[in-house]
Structures are given as structure tokens and as C-alpha cells.
GROMACS .gro file of C-alpha atoms in nm:
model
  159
    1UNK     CA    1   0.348   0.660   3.501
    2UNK     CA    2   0.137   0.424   3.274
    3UNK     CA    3   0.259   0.210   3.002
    4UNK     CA    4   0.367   0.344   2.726
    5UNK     CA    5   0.557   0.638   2.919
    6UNK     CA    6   0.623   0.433   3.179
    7UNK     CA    7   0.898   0.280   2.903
    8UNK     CA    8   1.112   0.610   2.854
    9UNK     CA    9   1.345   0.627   3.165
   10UNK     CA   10   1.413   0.255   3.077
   11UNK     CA   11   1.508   0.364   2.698
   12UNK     CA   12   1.744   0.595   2.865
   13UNK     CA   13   1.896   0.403   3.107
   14UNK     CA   14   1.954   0.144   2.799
   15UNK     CA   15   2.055   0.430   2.602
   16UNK     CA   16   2.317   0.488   2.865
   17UNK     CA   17   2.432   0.143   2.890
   18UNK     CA   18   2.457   0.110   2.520
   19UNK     CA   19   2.665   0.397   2.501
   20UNK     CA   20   2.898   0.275   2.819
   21UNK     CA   21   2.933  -0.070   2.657
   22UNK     CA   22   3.011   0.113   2.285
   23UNK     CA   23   3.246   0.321   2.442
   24UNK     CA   24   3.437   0.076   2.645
   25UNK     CA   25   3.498  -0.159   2.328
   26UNK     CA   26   3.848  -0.152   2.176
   27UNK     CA   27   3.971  -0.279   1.875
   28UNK     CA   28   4.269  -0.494   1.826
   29UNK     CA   29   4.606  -0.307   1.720
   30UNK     CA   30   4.616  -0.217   1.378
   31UNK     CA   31   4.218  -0.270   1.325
   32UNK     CA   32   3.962  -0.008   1.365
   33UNK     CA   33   3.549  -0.046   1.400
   34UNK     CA   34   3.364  -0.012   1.095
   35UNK     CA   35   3.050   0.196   1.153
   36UNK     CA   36   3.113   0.344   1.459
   37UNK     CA   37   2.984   0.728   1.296
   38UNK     CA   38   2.646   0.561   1.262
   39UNK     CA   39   2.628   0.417   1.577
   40UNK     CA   40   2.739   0.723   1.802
   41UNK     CA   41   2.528   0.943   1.570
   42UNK     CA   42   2.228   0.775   1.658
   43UNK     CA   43   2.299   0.667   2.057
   44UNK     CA   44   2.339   1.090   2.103
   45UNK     CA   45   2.064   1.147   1.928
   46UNK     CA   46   1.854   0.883   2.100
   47UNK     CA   47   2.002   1.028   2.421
   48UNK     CA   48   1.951   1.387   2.358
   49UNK     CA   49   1.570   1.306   2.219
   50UNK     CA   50   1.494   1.117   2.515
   51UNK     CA   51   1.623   1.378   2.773
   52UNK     CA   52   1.419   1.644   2.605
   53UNK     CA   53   1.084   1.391   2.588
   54UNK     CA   54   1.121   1.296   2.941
   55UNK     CA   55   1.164   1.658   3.068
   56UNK     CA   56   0.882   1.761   2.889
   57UNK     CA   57   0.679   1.440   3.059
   58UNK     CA   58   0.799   1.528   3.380
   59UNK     CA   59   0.668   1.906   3.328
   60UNK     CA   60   0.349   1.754   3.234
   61UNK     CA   61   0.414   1.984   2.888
   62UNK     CA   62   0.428   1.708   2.635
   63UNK     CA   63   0.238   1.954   2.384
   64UNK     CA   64   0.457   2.166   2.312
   65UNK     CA   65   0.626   1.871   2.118
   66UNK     CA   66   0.296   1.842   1.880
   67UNK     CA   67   0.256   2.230   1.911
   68UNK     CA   68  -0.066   2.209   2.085
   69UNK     CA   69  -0.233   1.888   1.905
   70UNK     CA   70  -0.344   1.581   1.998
   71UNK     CA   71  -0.129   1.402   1.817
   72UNK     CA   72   0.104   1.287   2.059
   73UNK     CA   73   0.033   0.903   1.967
   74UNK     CA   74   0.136   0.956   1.594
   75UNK     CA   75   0.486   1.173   1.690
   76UNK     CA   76   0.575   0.870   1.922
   77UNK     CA   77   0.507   0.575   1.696
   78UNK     CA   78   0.714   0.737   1.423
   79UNK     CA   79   1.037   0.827   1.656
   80UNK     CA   80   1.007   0.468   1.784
   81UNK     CA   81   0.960   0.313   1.444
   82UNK     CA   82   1.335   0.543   1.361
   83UNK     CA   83   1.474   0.444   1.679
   84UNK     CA   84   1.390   0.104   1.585
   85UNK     CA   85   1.540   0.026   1.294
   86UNK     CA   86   1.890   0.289   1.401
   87UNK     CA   87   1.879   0.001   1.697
   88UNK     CA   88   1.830  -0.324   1.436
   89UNK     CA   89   2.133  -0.165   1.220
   90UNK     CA   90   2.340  -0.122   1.536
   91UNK     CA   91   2.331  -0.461   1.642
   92UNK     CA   92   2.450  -0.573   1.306
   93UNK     CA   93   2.751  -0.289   1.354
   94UNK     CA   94   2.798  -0.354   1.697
   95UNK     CA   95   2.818  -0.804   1.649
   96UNK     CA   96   3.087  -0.713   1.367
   97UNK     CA   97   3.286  -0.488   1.621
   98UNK     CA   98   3.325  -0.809   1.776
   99UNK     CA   99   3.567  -1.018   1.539
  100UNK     CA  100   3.819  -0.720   1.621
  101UNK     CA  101   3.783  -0.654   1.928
  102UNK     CA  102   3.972  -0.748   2.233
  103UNK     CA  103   3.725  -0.777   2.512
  104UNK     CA  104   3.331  -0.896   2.478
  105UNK     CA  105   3.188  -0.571   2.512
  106UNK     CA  106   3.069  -0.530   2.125
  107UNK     CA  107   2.850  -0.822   2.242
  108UNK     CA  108   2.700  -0.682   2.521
  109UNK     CA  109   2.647  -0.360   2.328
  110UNK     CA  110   2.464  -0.527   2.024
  111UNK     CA  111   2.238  -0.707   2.322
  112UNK     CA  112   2.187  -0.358   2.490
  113UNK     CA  113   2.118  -0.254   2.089
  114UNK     CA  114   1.872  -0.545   2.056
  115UNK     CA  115   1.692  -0.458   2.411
  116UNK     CA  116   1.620  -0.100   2.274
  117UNK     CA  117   1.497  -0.214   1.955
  118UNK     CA  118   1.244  -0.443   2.141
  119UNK     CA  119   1.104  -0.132   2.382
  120UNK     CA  120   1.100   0.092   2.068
  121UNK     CA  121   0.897  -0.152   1.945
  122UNK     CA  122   0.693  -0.195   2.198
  123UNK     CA  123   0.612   0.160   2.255
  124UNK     CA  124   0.533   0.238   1.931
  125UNK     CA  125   0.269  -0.088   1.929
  126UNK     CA  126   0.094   0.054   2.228
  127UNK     CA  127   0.080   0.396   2.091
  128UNK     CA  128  -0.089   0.240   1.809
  129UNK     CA  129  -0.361   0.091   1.984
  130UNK     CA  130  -0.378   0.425   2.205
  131UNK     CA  131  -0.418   0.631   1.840
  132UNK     CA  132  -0.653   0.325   1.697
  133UNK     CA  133  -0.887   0.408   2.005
  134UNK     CA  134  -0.866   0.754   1.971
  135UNK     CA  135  -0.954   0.703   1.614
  136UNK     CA  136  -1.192   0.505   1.675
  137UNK     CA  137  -1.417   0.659   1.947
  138UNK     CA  138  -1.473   1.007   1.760
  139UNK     CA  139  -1.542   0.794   1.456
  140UNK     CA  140  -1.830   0.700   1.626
  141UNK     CA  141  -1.935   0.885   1.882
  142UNK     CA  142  -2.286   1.039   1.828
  143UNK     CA  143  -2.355   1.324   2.073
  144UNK     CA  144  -2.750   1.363   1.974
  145UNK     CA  145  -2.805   1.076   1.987
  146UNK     CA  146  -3.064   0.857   1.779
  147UNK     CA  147  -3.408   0.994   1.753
  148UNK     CA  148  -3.648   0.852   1.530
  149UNK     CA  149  -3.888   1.158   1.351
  150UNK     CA  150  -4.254   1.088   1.559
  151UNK     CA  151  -4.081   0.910   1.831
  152UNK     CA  152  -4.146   1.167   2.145
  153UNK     CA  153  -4.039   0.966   2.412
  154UNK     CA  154  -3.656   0.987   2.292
  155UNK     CA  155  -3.630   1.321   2.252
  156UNK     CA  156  -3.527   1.611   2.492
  157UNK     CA  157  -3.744   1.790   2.739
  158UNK     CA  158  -3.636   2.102   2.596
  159UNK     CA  159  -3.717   2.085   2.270
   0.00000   0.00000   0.00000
């Protein structure tokens, strides 16, 4: 368990504790939250994605996600740039569940929200440098080598 992957069972346990602290919030009588669809739609799917992204990690069968390719790095830094911004527009929804609400627990959802946005983040800037290097080393990687025409001593044996 290196960094980035290292990351996911923390974004579940925050997804977890986002969705405790969501839950747990009530509104005053005669109010209601406003964007609580959004919110739950995106937690569960969060949830649901990470559950199935984990198990596959912890079958060492992460491939089957990119059907076979090596583009693992690109698949993660685009479900964490989503995840990201779901987790910026829930703290917004969550910090406005809090003028109607009759306990603190909107607040400590929109910090759980703000936590998750920051490791999303984070992820998908690591993967980045992880692709940028992958990139970047078959860019230039020259397997014969460079062997000027006369020049005997740099050539191979066998030719």
C-alpha cells in the first residue's frame, strides 16, 4: 500500500462519516434541506465506486477496470477530478443545511465534505505525476541505443 492507493480506504472511511454526519442532520419543524438529492446521489455513488475500486485493489485485478490497459493513472485522475468537485458542491449544500438545522451536524458534514475534496485532490495530483512519468519515460526511452555509422566500438558483438 503506496501512496496514491494507500488514500482509498481513507476516502471510504470519510465517505462513511460523511454519510453518518448527513444522515444524522435534522431540520427544524416546518423546514426541509435543500439539495439533499444531490448530496445522497453522489455519497452512494462515491461509496459504491469506492467499494468496487478497493475490491478490485485488494484482488490485485485493478485491470479489469481499464479492460486490460495501462491506463489506470488517467481513469483515476478523472473519477477524482468528479469526486472533487460533487465534494466542493456538497460543502456549499451541506454549510446551508446548517441555518435550519437543529444540531451542528451539517457542519461537521460539510468539513467531512471538504476533507474528501482535499484527498480527491490529492490523489488525482499524484496520479498525474505517476501518468507524467509514464509519459515521459517511453517518450524517451531508446532501446538501440546511439551508434554513430563507423563507430565499431559501440556497436554489438553480434552484429
Amino acid at each position: 500500500m503506496t501512496l496514491p492507493n494507500a488514500l482509498k480506504p481513507a476516502l471510504f472511511l470519510l465517505v462513511i462519516l460523511t454519510m453518518i454526519l448527513g444522515g444524522a442532520s435534522s431540520p427544524e419543524k416546518g423546514h426541509s434541506f435543500s439539495g439533499g438529492w444531490f448530496f445522497w446521489l453522489n455519497t452512494i455513488v462515491q461509496l459504491i465506486f469506492l467499494i468496487v475500486v478497493i475490491g478490485f485493489f485488494l484482488l490485485e485485478i485493478e485491470r479489469l477496470m481499464t479492460c486490460g490497459r495501462d491506463s489506470w493513472p488517467i481513469a483515476e485522475m478523472v473519477y477524482s477530478g468528479v469526486f472533487f468537485v460533487c465534494n466542493i458542491v456538497n460543502i456549499f449544500i451541506t454549510a446551508n443545511w446548517h441555518g435550519v438545522s437543529t444540531n451542528g451536524t451539517p457542519v461537521a458534514a460539510a468539513l467531512a465534505s471538504f476533507a474528501l475534496a482535499i484527498l480527491y485532490a490529492l490523489g488525482g495530483v499524484m496520479m498525474y505525476r505517476i501518468w507524467r512519468g509514464i509519459v515521459k519515460a517511453g517518450v524517451t526511452q531508446n532501446p538501440t541505443g546511439s551508434t554513430q555509422p563507423g563507430n565499431i566500438q559501440g556497436m554489438h558483438p553480434g552484429i
